[in-house]
PDB file of C-alpha atoms in Angstrom:
ATOM      1  CA  GLN E 225     105.450  50.343  94.663  1.00 78.00           C
ATOM      2  CA  VAL E 226     108.019  53.528  95.105  1.00 86.00           C
ATOM      3  CA  GLN E 227     106.335  57.025  96.192  1.00 91.00           C
ATOM      4  CA  LEU E 228     108.332  59.926  95.975  1.00 94.00           C
ATOM      5  CA  VAL E 229     106.706  63.055  97.376  1.00 95.00           C
ATOM      6  CA  GLU E 230     109.038  66.635  96.453  1.00 97.00           C
ATOM      7  CA  SER E 231     108.742  69.818  99.051  1.00 97.00           C
ATOM      8  CA  GLY E 232     110.259  72.853  99.323  1.00 98.00           C
ATOM      9  CA  GLY E 233     109.494  74.980  95.932  1.00 97.00           C
ATOM     10  CA  GLY E 234     108.484  78.371  96.114  1.00 97.00           C
ATOM     11  CA  LEU E 235     109.359  81.809  94.719  1.00 98.00           C
ATOM     12  CA  VAL E 236     112.867  83.216  95.080  1.00 98.00           C
ATOM     13  CA  GLN E 237     114.652  86.084  94.311  1.00 98.00           C
ATOM     14  CA  ALA E 238     118.002  85.795  91.624  1.00 98.00           C
ATOM     15  CA  GLY E 239     120.650  85.292  94.275  1.00 98.00           C
ATOM     16  CA  GLY E 240     118.397  83.355  96.960  1.00 98.00           C
ATOM     17  CA  SER E 241     118.558  79.915  98.146  1.00 98.00           C
ATOM     18  CA  LEU E 242     116.555  76.915  98.122  1.00 98.00           C
ATOM     19  CA  ARG E 243     116.210  73.659  99.838  1.00 98.00           C
ATOM     20  CA  LEU E 244     114.381  70.548  97.706  1.00 98.00           C
ATOM     21  CA  SER E 245     113.394  67.580 100.196  1.00 98.00           C
ATOM     22  CA  CYS E 246     112.083  64.119  98.257  1.00 96.00           C
ATOM     23  CA  ALA E 247     110.542  61.669 101.287  1.00 95.00           C
ATOM     24  CA  ALA E 248     110.533  58.221  99.753  1.00 93.00           C
ATOM     25  CA  SER E 249     108.481  55.083 100.641  1.00 89.00           C
ATOM     26  CA  GLY E 250     107.186  52.032  99.595  1.00 84.00           C
ATOM     27  CA  ARG E 251     107.940  48.131  98.854  1.00 72.00           C
ATOM     28  CA  THR E 252     111.459  48.970  97.685  1.00 66.00           C
ATOM     29  CA  PHE E 253     113.565  51.662  96.386  1.00 67.00           C
ATOM     30  CA  SER E 254     117.382  52.901  96.766  1.00 74.00           C
ATOM     31  CA  ILE E 255     118.221  56.099  98.159  1.00 74.00           C
ATOM     32  CA  ASN E 256     121.238  55.231  97.007  1.00 79.00           C
ATOM     33  CA  THR E 257     120.640  55.267  93.238  1.00 87.00           C
ATOM     34  CA  MET E 258     117.799  58.705  93.682  1.00 92.00           C
ATOM     35  CA  GLY E 259     118.097  61.694  92.156  1.00 96.00           C
ATOM     36  CA  TRP E 260     116.889  65.343  90.844  1.00 98.00           C
ATOM     37  CA  PHE E 261     115.411  66.300  87.177  1.00 98.00           C
ATOM     38  CA  ARG E 262     113.787  69.341  86.601  1.00 98.00           C
ATOM     39  CA  GLN E 263     111.870  70.581  83.194  1.00 98.00           C
ATOM     40  CA  ALA E 264     111.670  74.600  82.340  1.00 97.00           C
ATOM     41  CA  PRO E 265     108.762  75.291  80.227  1.00 93.00           C
ATOM     42  CA  GLY E 266     109.234  74.240  76.864  1.00 95.00           C
ATOM     43  CA  LYS E 267     112.012  72.082  77.493  1.00 97.00           C
ATOM     44  CA  GLU E 268     113.202  68.648  77.550  1.00 97.00           C
ATOM     45  CA  ARG E 269     113.409  66.989  81.121  1.00 97.00           C
ATOM     46  CA  GLU E 270     116.880  67.664  82.326  1.00 97.00           C
ATOM     47  CA  PHE E 271     118.989  65.876  84.533  1.00 98.00           C
ATOM     48  CA  VAL E 272     120.349  67.887  87.742  1.00 98.00           C
ATOM     49  CA  ALA E 273     122.143  65.933  90.160  1.00 98.00           C
ATOM     50  CA  THR E 274     122.619  62.446  91.817  1.00 96.00           C
ATOM     51  CA  ARG E 275     124.445  60.680  94.584  1.00 92.00           C
ATOM     52  CA  ILE E 276     125.345  56.909  93.602  1.00 88.00           C
ATOM     53  CA  GLY E 277     127.203  55.625  96.536  1.00 82.00           C
ATOM     54  CA  PHE E 278     129.491  58.026  97.706  1.00 87.00           C
ATOM     55  CA  SER E 279     130.229  60.141  94.491  1.00 92.00           C
ATOM     56  CA  ALA E 280     127.640  62.589  93.470  1.00 95.00           C
ATOM     57  CA  TYR E 281     127.216  63.913  90.077  1.00 96.00           C
ATOM     58  CA  TYR E 282     125.879  66.880  88.500  1.00 97.00           C
ATOM     59  CA  ALA E 283     124.753  69.095  85.096  1.00 97.00           C
ATOM     60  CA  ASP E 284     127.206  71.129  84.487  1.00 97.00           C
ATOM     61  CA  SER E 285     125.260  74.199  84.892  1.00 97.00           C
ATOM     62  CA  VAL E 286     124.541  73.695  88.700  1.00 98.00           C
ATOM     63  CA  LYS E 287     127.747  72.169  89.791  1.00 98.00           C
ATOM     64  CA  GLY E 288     129.195  74.885  92.388  1.00 98.00           C
ATOM     65  CA  ARG E 289     126.160  75.967  92.957  1.00 98.00           C
ATOM     66  CA  PHE E 290     123.839  72.722  94.107  1.00 98.00           C
ATOM     67  CA  THR E 291     124.754  70.090  96.487  1.00 98.00           C
ATOM     68  CA  ILE E 292     122.502  66.650  96.762  1.00 97.00           C
ATOM     69  CA  SER E 293     122.763  64.562 100.116  1.00 95.00           C
ATOM     70  CA  ARG E 294     120.471  61.929 101.381  1.00 93.00           C
ATOM     71  CA  ASP E 295     119.603  61.030 105.071  1.00 92.00           C
ATOM     72  CA  SER E 296     118.819  57.241 105.470  1.00 88.00           C
ATOM     73  CA  VAL E 297     117.063  57.160 108.354  1.00 90.00           C
ATOM     74  CA  LYS E 298     114.364  59.648 106.819  1.00 92.00           C
ATOM     75  CA  ASN E 299     114.722  58.092 103.628  1.00 91.00           C
ATOM     76  CA  THR E 300     114.710  61.412 102.253  1.00 94.00           C
ATOM     77  CA  VAL E 301     117.169  63.297  99.280  1.00 95.00           C
ATOM     78  CA  TYR E 302     118.012  67.001  99.509  1.00 97.00           C
ATOM     79  CA  LEU E 303     118.790  69.256  96.803  1.00 98.00           C
ATOM     80  CA  GLN E 304     120.385  72.418  98.162  1.00 98.00           C
ATOM     81  CA  MET E 305     120.189  75.506  95.723  1.00 98.00           C
ATOM     82  CA  ASN E 306     122.253  78.202  96.175  1.00 98.00           C
ATOM     83  CA  SER E 307     122.928  80.987  94.100  1.00 98.00           C
ATOM     84  CA  LEU E 308     119.961  80.979  92.074  1.00 98.00           C
ATOM     85  CA  LYS E 309     119.768  82.253  88.741  1.00 98.00           C
ATOM     86  CA  PRO E 310     115.903  83.155  86.567  1.00 97.00           C
ATOM     87  CA  GLU E 311     117.415  79.957  84.160  1.00 97.00           C
ATOM     88  CA  ASP E 312     116.761  77.522  86.906  1.00 98.00           C
ATOM     89  CA  THR E 313     113.229  78.082  86.708  1.00 98.00           C
ATOM     90  CA  ALA E 314     111.288  75.212  86.592  1.00 98.00           C
ATOM     91  CA  VAL E 315     109.515  71.849  88.146  1.00 98.00           C
ATOM     92  CA  TYR E 316     111.853  69.910  89.514  1.00 98.00           C
ATOM     93  CA  TYR E 317     111.418  66.125  90.146  1.00 98.00           C
ATOM     94  CA  CYS E 318     112.917  63.429  92.148  1.00 97.00           C
ATOM     95  CA  ALA E 319     113.231  59.975  90.615  1.00 95.00           C
ATOM     96  CA  ASP E 320     114.528  56.390  92.075  1.00 91.00           C
ATOM     97  CA  ARG E 321     117.275  54.154  90.400  1.00 90.00           C
ATOM     98  CA  LEU E 322     118.848  56.367  88.328  1.00 92.00           C
ATOM     99  CA  GLN E 323     121.520  55.132  85.827  1.00 91.00           C
ATOM    100  CA  MET E 324     124.254  56.467  83.735  1.00 91.00           C
ATOM    101  CA  ASP E 325     123.171  54.634  79.502  1.00 90.00           C
ATOM    102  CA  GLY E 326     126.113  56.104  77.973  1.00 89.00           C
ATOM    103  CA  ASP E 327     126.219  60.399  78.210  1.00 89.00           C
ATOM    104  CA  ARG E 328     123.074  60.630  79.815  1.00 93.00           C
ATOM    105  CA  TRP E 329     121.239  59.418  83.095  1.00 95.00           C
ATOM    106  CA  SER E 330     118.040  57.418  82.618  1.00 94.00           C
ATOM    107  CA  VAL E 331     115.286  56.455  85.454  1.00 94.00           C
ATOM    108  CA  LEU E 332     114.341  52.593  85.998  1.00 92.00           C
ATOM    109  CA  GLY E 333     112.332  53.657  88.569  1.00 91.00           C
ATOM    110  CA  SER E 334     109.276  56.377  89.936  1.00 92.00           C
ATOM    111  CA  TRP E 335     108.951  59.911  89.682  1.00 95.00           C
ATOM    112  CA  GLY E 336     107.717  61.944  92.335  1.00 96.00           C
ATOM    113  CA  GLN E 337     104.977  64.845  90.999  1.00 97.00           C
ATOM    114  CA  GLY E 338     107.251  67.857  90.911  1.00 97.00           C
ATOM    115  CA  THR E 339     107.505  70.774  92.935  1.00 98.00           C
ATOM    116  CA  GLN E 340     107.813  74.301  91.262  1.00 98.00           C
ATOM    117  CA  VAL E 341     111.002  76.396  91.649  1.00 98.00           C
ATOM    118  CA  THR E 342     110.490  80.242  90.319  1.00 98.00           C
ATOM    119  CA  VAL E 343     113.411  82.547  90.284  1.00 98.00           C
ATOM    120  CA  SER E 344     112.933  86.057  89.741  1.00 97.00           C
ATOM    121  CA  SER E 345     115.357  88.464  88.444  1.00 94.00           C
TER     122      SER E 345
END
């Protein structure tokens, strides 16, 4: 079983930056198919970013502001978030084994417990 532990969330002013981390451990996981989702209050969980192989994919709402990266030695995936906006406020989740189903990203593996990001105006 894969364990995913997120960290790095917090409170930041609009225009600020945060870097989220997701450390993976367990029997089997693929750091090459890990990614990030988020869920704002009263809204459905939505895809944010993933890096499959050498290609990165982002939600339109975060393109140009967020960057996903990974460290295969540390088994950790990062999400660098710049120019944060109040609408980025959400619980951010790390997930394992993402795949594209039609026009939506789905998760075949595990989820982390989430980390809260709050952006004040």
